[in-house]
Short mmCIF file of C-alpha atoms and ligand atoms in Angstrom, two decimals:
data_model
loop_
_atom_site.label_atom_id
_atom_site.label_comp_id
_atom_site.label_asym_id
_atom_site.label_seq_id
_atom_site.Cartn_x
_atom_site.Cartn_y
_atom_site.Cartn_z
CA MET A 1 0.00 0.00 0.00
CA THR A 2 1.43 3.36 -1.05
CA GLU A 3 0.48 6.36 1.06
CA HIS A 4 0.62 9.88 -0.38
CA LEU A 5 0.72 12.82 2.00
CA LEU A 6 -0.88 15.93 0.52
CA LYS A 7 -0.89 19.29 2.23
CA ILE A 8 -3.92 21.22 0.99
CA LEU A 9 -4.64 24.86 1.77
CA VAL A 10 -8.14 26.25 2.25
CA VAL A 11 -8.18 30.01 1.69
CA GLY A 12 -10.73 32.76 1.18
CA ASP A 13 -12.22 35.66 3.07
CA GLY A 14 -13.60 35.29 6.58
CA ASN A 15 -17.15 33.93 6.89
CA VAL A 16 -17.27 32.21 3.46
CA GLY A 17 -17.46 28.75 5.10
CA LYS A 18 -13.89 27.43 5.19
CA THR A 19 -14.05 26.07 8.74
CA SER A 20 -17.48 24.54 8.07
CA PHE A 21 -16.18 22.97 4.84
CA VAL A 22 -13.23 21.29 6.54
CA ARG A 23 -15.39 20.14 9.45
CA ARG A 24 -18.03 18.74 7.08
CA TYR A 25 -15.47 16.98 4.92
CA VAL A 26 -13.47 15.51 7.78
CA ASN A 27 -16.19 14.80 10.37
CA GLY A 28 -19.40 14.92 8.33
CA GLN A 29 -20.81 17.65 10.56
CA PHE A 30 -22.33 21.06 10.00
CA ASN A 31 -22.56 23.56 12.83
CA SER A 32 -24.16 26.94 12.29
CA ASP A 33 -22.36 28.77 15.09
CA TYR A 34 -20.04 31.42 13.73
CA LYS A 35 -16.53 31.19 15.10
CA MET A 36 -13.87 33.45 13.68
CA THR A 37 -10.88 31.46 12.58
CA VAL A 38 -7.77 32.67 14.30
CA GLY A 39 -4.43 31.69 12.81
CA VAL A 40 -4.64 28.22 11.33
CA ASP A 41 -6.21 24.85 12.03
CA PHE A 42 -5.21 21.70 10.31
CA SER A 43 -7.27 18.54 10.01
CA VAL A 44 -6.52 15.16 8.50
CA LYS A 45 -8.62 12.94 6.26
CA VAL A 46 -7.51 9.63 4.80
CA LEU A 47 -8.89 8.64 1.38
CA HIS A 48 -8.72 5.11 0.06
CA TRP A 49 -7.84 6.13 -3.45
CA SER A 50 -7.37 2.67 -4.99
CA ASP A 51 -6.53 -0.89 -3.96
CA LYS A 52 -2.91 0.10 -3.72
CA GLU A 53 -3.02 3.77 -2.78
CA LYS A 54 -4.05 5.77 0.23
CA VAL A 55 -4.08 9.56 0.30
CA ARG A 56 -3.57 11.35 3.60
CA LEU A 57 -4.93 14.87 3.20
CA GLN A 58 -3.74 17.56 5.56
CA LEU A 59 -6.22 20.43 5.31
CA TRP A 60 -4.90 23.80 6.40
CA ASP A 61 -7.69 26.27 7.10
CA ILE A 62 -6.18 29.70 6.76
CA ALA A 63 -7.75 32.73 8.41
CA GLY A 64 -9.17 35.14 5.83
CA GLN A 65 -8.64 38.25 7.86
CA GLU A 66 -6.38 40.78 6.20
CA ARG A 67 -4.26 41.14 9.30
CA PHE A 68 -3.06 37.57 8.93
CA ILE A 69 -2.00 37.82 5.31
CA SER A 70 1.63 38.52 6.13
CA MET A 71 1.79 35.07 7.70
CA THR A 72 0.60 33.19 4.63
CA ARG A 73 4.04 32.37 3.23
CA ILE A 74 4.74 30.18 6.26
CA TYR A 75 1.44 28.30 5.86
CA TYR A 76 1.89 27.86 2.12
CA LYS A 77 5.18 26.03 2.54
CA GLY A 78 5.00 22.48 1.18
CA ALA A 79 1.39 22.76 -0.05
CA LEU A 80 0.51 20.69 -3.12
CA GLY A 81 -3.00 22.01 -3.75
CA CYS A 82 -5.46 24.66 -2.68
CA VAL A 83 -9.17 25.37 -2.26
CA VAL A 84 -10.03 29.03 -2.89
CA MET A 85 -13.50 29.67 -1.51
CA PHE A 86 -16.02 32.49 -1.66
CA ASP A 87 -19.65 32.99 -0.69
CA VAL A 88 -22.11 33.41 -3.61
CA THR A 89 -24.04 35.98 -1.56
CA SER A 90 -20.96 38.22 -1.17
CA SER A 91 -19.44 39.86 -4.24
CA ALA A 92 -16.61 41.19 -2.06
CA SER A 93 -15.60 37.63 -1.16
CA PHE A 94 -15.66 36.73 -4.88
CA LEU A 95 -13.48 39.73 -5.78
CA SER A 96 -10.99 38.72 -3.08
CA CYS A 97 -10.35 35.42 -4.87
CA ARG A 98 -8.21 37.25 -7.41
CA ARG A 99 -5.91 38.46 -4.65
CA TRP A 100 -5.83 35.03 -3.01
CA LYS A 101 -4.89 33.39 -6.32
CA GLN A 102 -2.18 35.98 -7.00
CA ASP A 103 -0.78 35.50 -3.50
CA LEU A 104 -0.70 31.71 -4.05
CA ASP A 105 0.90 32.05 -7.49
CA ASN A 106 3.62 34.24 -6.00
CA LYS A 107 4.32 32.34 -2.81
CA ALA A 108 3.03 28.76 -3.02
CA MET A 109 5.02 27.20 -5.82
CA LEU A 110 5.65 23.50 -6.31
CA PRO A 111 9.30 22.40 -6.03
CA ASN A 112 9.61 22.77 -9.85
CA GLY A 113 8.39 26.38 -9.68
CA ASP A 114 4.91 25.74 -11.12
CA ALA A 115 1.83 27.18 -9.45
CA ILE A 116 0.02 24.71 -7.17
CA PRO A 117 -3.30 23.34 -8.52
CA CYS A 118 -6.21 25.40 -7.18
CA ILE A 119 -9.95 24.72 -7.28
CA LEU A 120 -12.41 27.60 -6.99
CA LEU A 121 -15.42 26.83 -4.79
CA ALA A 122 -18.60 28.89 -4.77
CA ASN A 123 -20.14 28.13 -1.38
CA LYS A 124 -23.62 28.73 0.10
CA CYS A 125 -25.43 27.96 -3.17
CA ASP A 126 -28.40 26.88 -0.99
CA LEU A 127 -29.12 30.57 -0.30
CA THR A 128 -31.54 32.51 -2.53
CA GLU A 129 -29.78 35.87 -2.01
CA ARG A 130 -27.15 34.92 -4.54
CA VAL A 131 -25.29 37.79 -6.22
CA VAL A 132 -22.49 36.03 -8.18
CA SER A 133 -23.57 34.34 -11.44
CA ALA A 134 -22.28 31.00 -12.72
CA GLU A 135 -21.19 32.78 -15.88
CA SER A 136 -18.91 35.24 -14.08
CA ILE A 137 -17.45 32.46 -11.92
CA GLY A 138 -16.65 30.38 -15.01
CA ARG A 139 -15.01 33.30 -16.77
CA PHE A 140 -12.98 34.22 -13.70
CA SER A 141 -11.91 30.61 -13.09
CA GLU A 142 -10.65 30.21 -16.63
CA ALA A 143 -8.88 33.58 -16.76
CA ASN A 144 -7.07 32.95 -13.49
CA GLY A 145 -5.78 29.44 -14.05
CA PHE A 146 -7.95 27.40 -11.69
CA ILE A 147 -8.11 23.68 -12.52
CA THR A 148 -11.90 23.99 -12.34
CA TRP A 149 -14.68 25.52 -10.26
CA MET A 150 -17.72 24.07 -8.51
CA GLU A 151 -20.82 25.27 -6.74
CA ILE A 152 -21.12 23.78 -3.29
CA SER A 153 -23.24 24.00 -0.18
CA VAL A 154 -21.54 22.91 2.98
CA LYS A 155 -24.89 23.28 4.72
CA ASP A 156 -26.69 20.88 2.37
CA ASN A 157 -23.58 18.72 1.93
CA LYS A 158 -23.64 19.37 -1.81
CA ASN A 159 -20.44 18.69 -3.80
CA VAL A 160 -18.14 18.76 -0.75
CA GLY A 161 -16.55 15.33 -1.28
CA GLU A 162 -16.73 15.75 -5.07
CA ALA A 163 -14.80 19.02 -4.91
CA MET A 164 -11.99 17.47 -2.89
CA ARG A 165 -11.85 14.51 -5.26
CA ARG A 166 -11.49 16.86 -8.25
CA LEU A 167 -8.69 18.70 -6.50
CA VAL A 168 -6.83 15.47 -5.67
CA GLU A 169 -7.27 14.38 -9.30
CA GLY A 170 -5.83 17.74 -10.36
CA ILE A 171 -2.83 17.22 -8.10
CA PHE A 172 -2.19 13.75 -9.54
CA LEU A 173 -2.89 15.16 -13.06
CA ILE A 174 -5.56 12.55 -13.73
P1 GDP B 1 -14.90 30.82 7.68
O1 GDP B 1 -14.71 32.12 8.43
O2 GDP B 1 -14.61 30.98 6.22
O3 GDP B 1 -14.16 29.67 8.29
O4 GDP B 1 -16.49 30.49 7.73
P2 GDP B 1 -17.31 29.53 8.73
O5 GDP B 1 -17.10 28.10 8.38
O6 GDP B 1 -17.07 29.96 10.12
O7 GDP B 1 -18.80 29.88 8.27
C1 GDP B 1 -19.32 31.20 8.37
C2 GDP B 1 -20.83 31.14 8.48
O8 GDP B 1 -21.40 30.67 7.26
C3 GDP B 1 -21.32 30.19 9.57
O9 GDP B 1 -22.44 30.79 10.20
C4 GDP B 1 -21.74 28.95 8.81
O10 GDP B 1 -22.76 28.25 9.47
C5 GDP B 1 -22.25 29.56 7.52
N1 GDP B 1 -22.15 28.63 6.37
C6 GDP B 1 -21.07 27.90 5.99
N2 GDP B 1 -21.35 27.18 4.89
C7 GDP B 1 -22.64 27.45 4.55
C8 GDP B 1 -23.52 27.02 3.49
O11 GDP B 1 -23.18 26.20 2.61
N3 GDP B 1 -24.76 27.57 3.47
C9 GDP B 1 -25.18 28.47 4.40
N4 GDP B 1 -26.42 28.94 4.29
N5 GDP B 1 -24.40 28.89 5.42
C10 GDP B 1 -23.14 28.39 5.49
#
């Protein structure tokens, strides 16, 4: 049995659902209490990828608050993939994804100097107060070099596991 260890970053503005996403993916839980992420949490999930391969995912949930951005280089070190998340009811959180992607492209390179694979996730698609259209997400994703994008709802458990699977596939270049 081969085991791959993958450090995955989860970035995006505060309140977009990063902590809930990691908790849902790792523990299968959703909790509606709002807790501001301070610094970084990391959680582990083991995927049985094939008969011969296991993938140990280390998920690093990075605080979205501007005041922490100077610390990102330390957290990016050794990362092989990234989730960039925004909230479809917040155009500001969508606009911030450009800055997050630029920051990653500048500071989170693979050992060969390439940018790390990033997936763009549009969270809270269960809400009706949506302000960011699928069309603008698709355009943005393509223009900014994301491997792909997906609409998710951590609350309704929609596309959470699928999104992580796509990212892992992107890392293995499947
Ligand atoms: P973080 O600051 O990015 O880590 O965001 P949190 O995980 O703390 O979530 C912020 C708020 O959004 C919390 O009140 C969550 O319950 C809520 N939330 C997270 N995901 C969803 C979702 O898919 N749908 C809805 N309606 N609310 C969500």
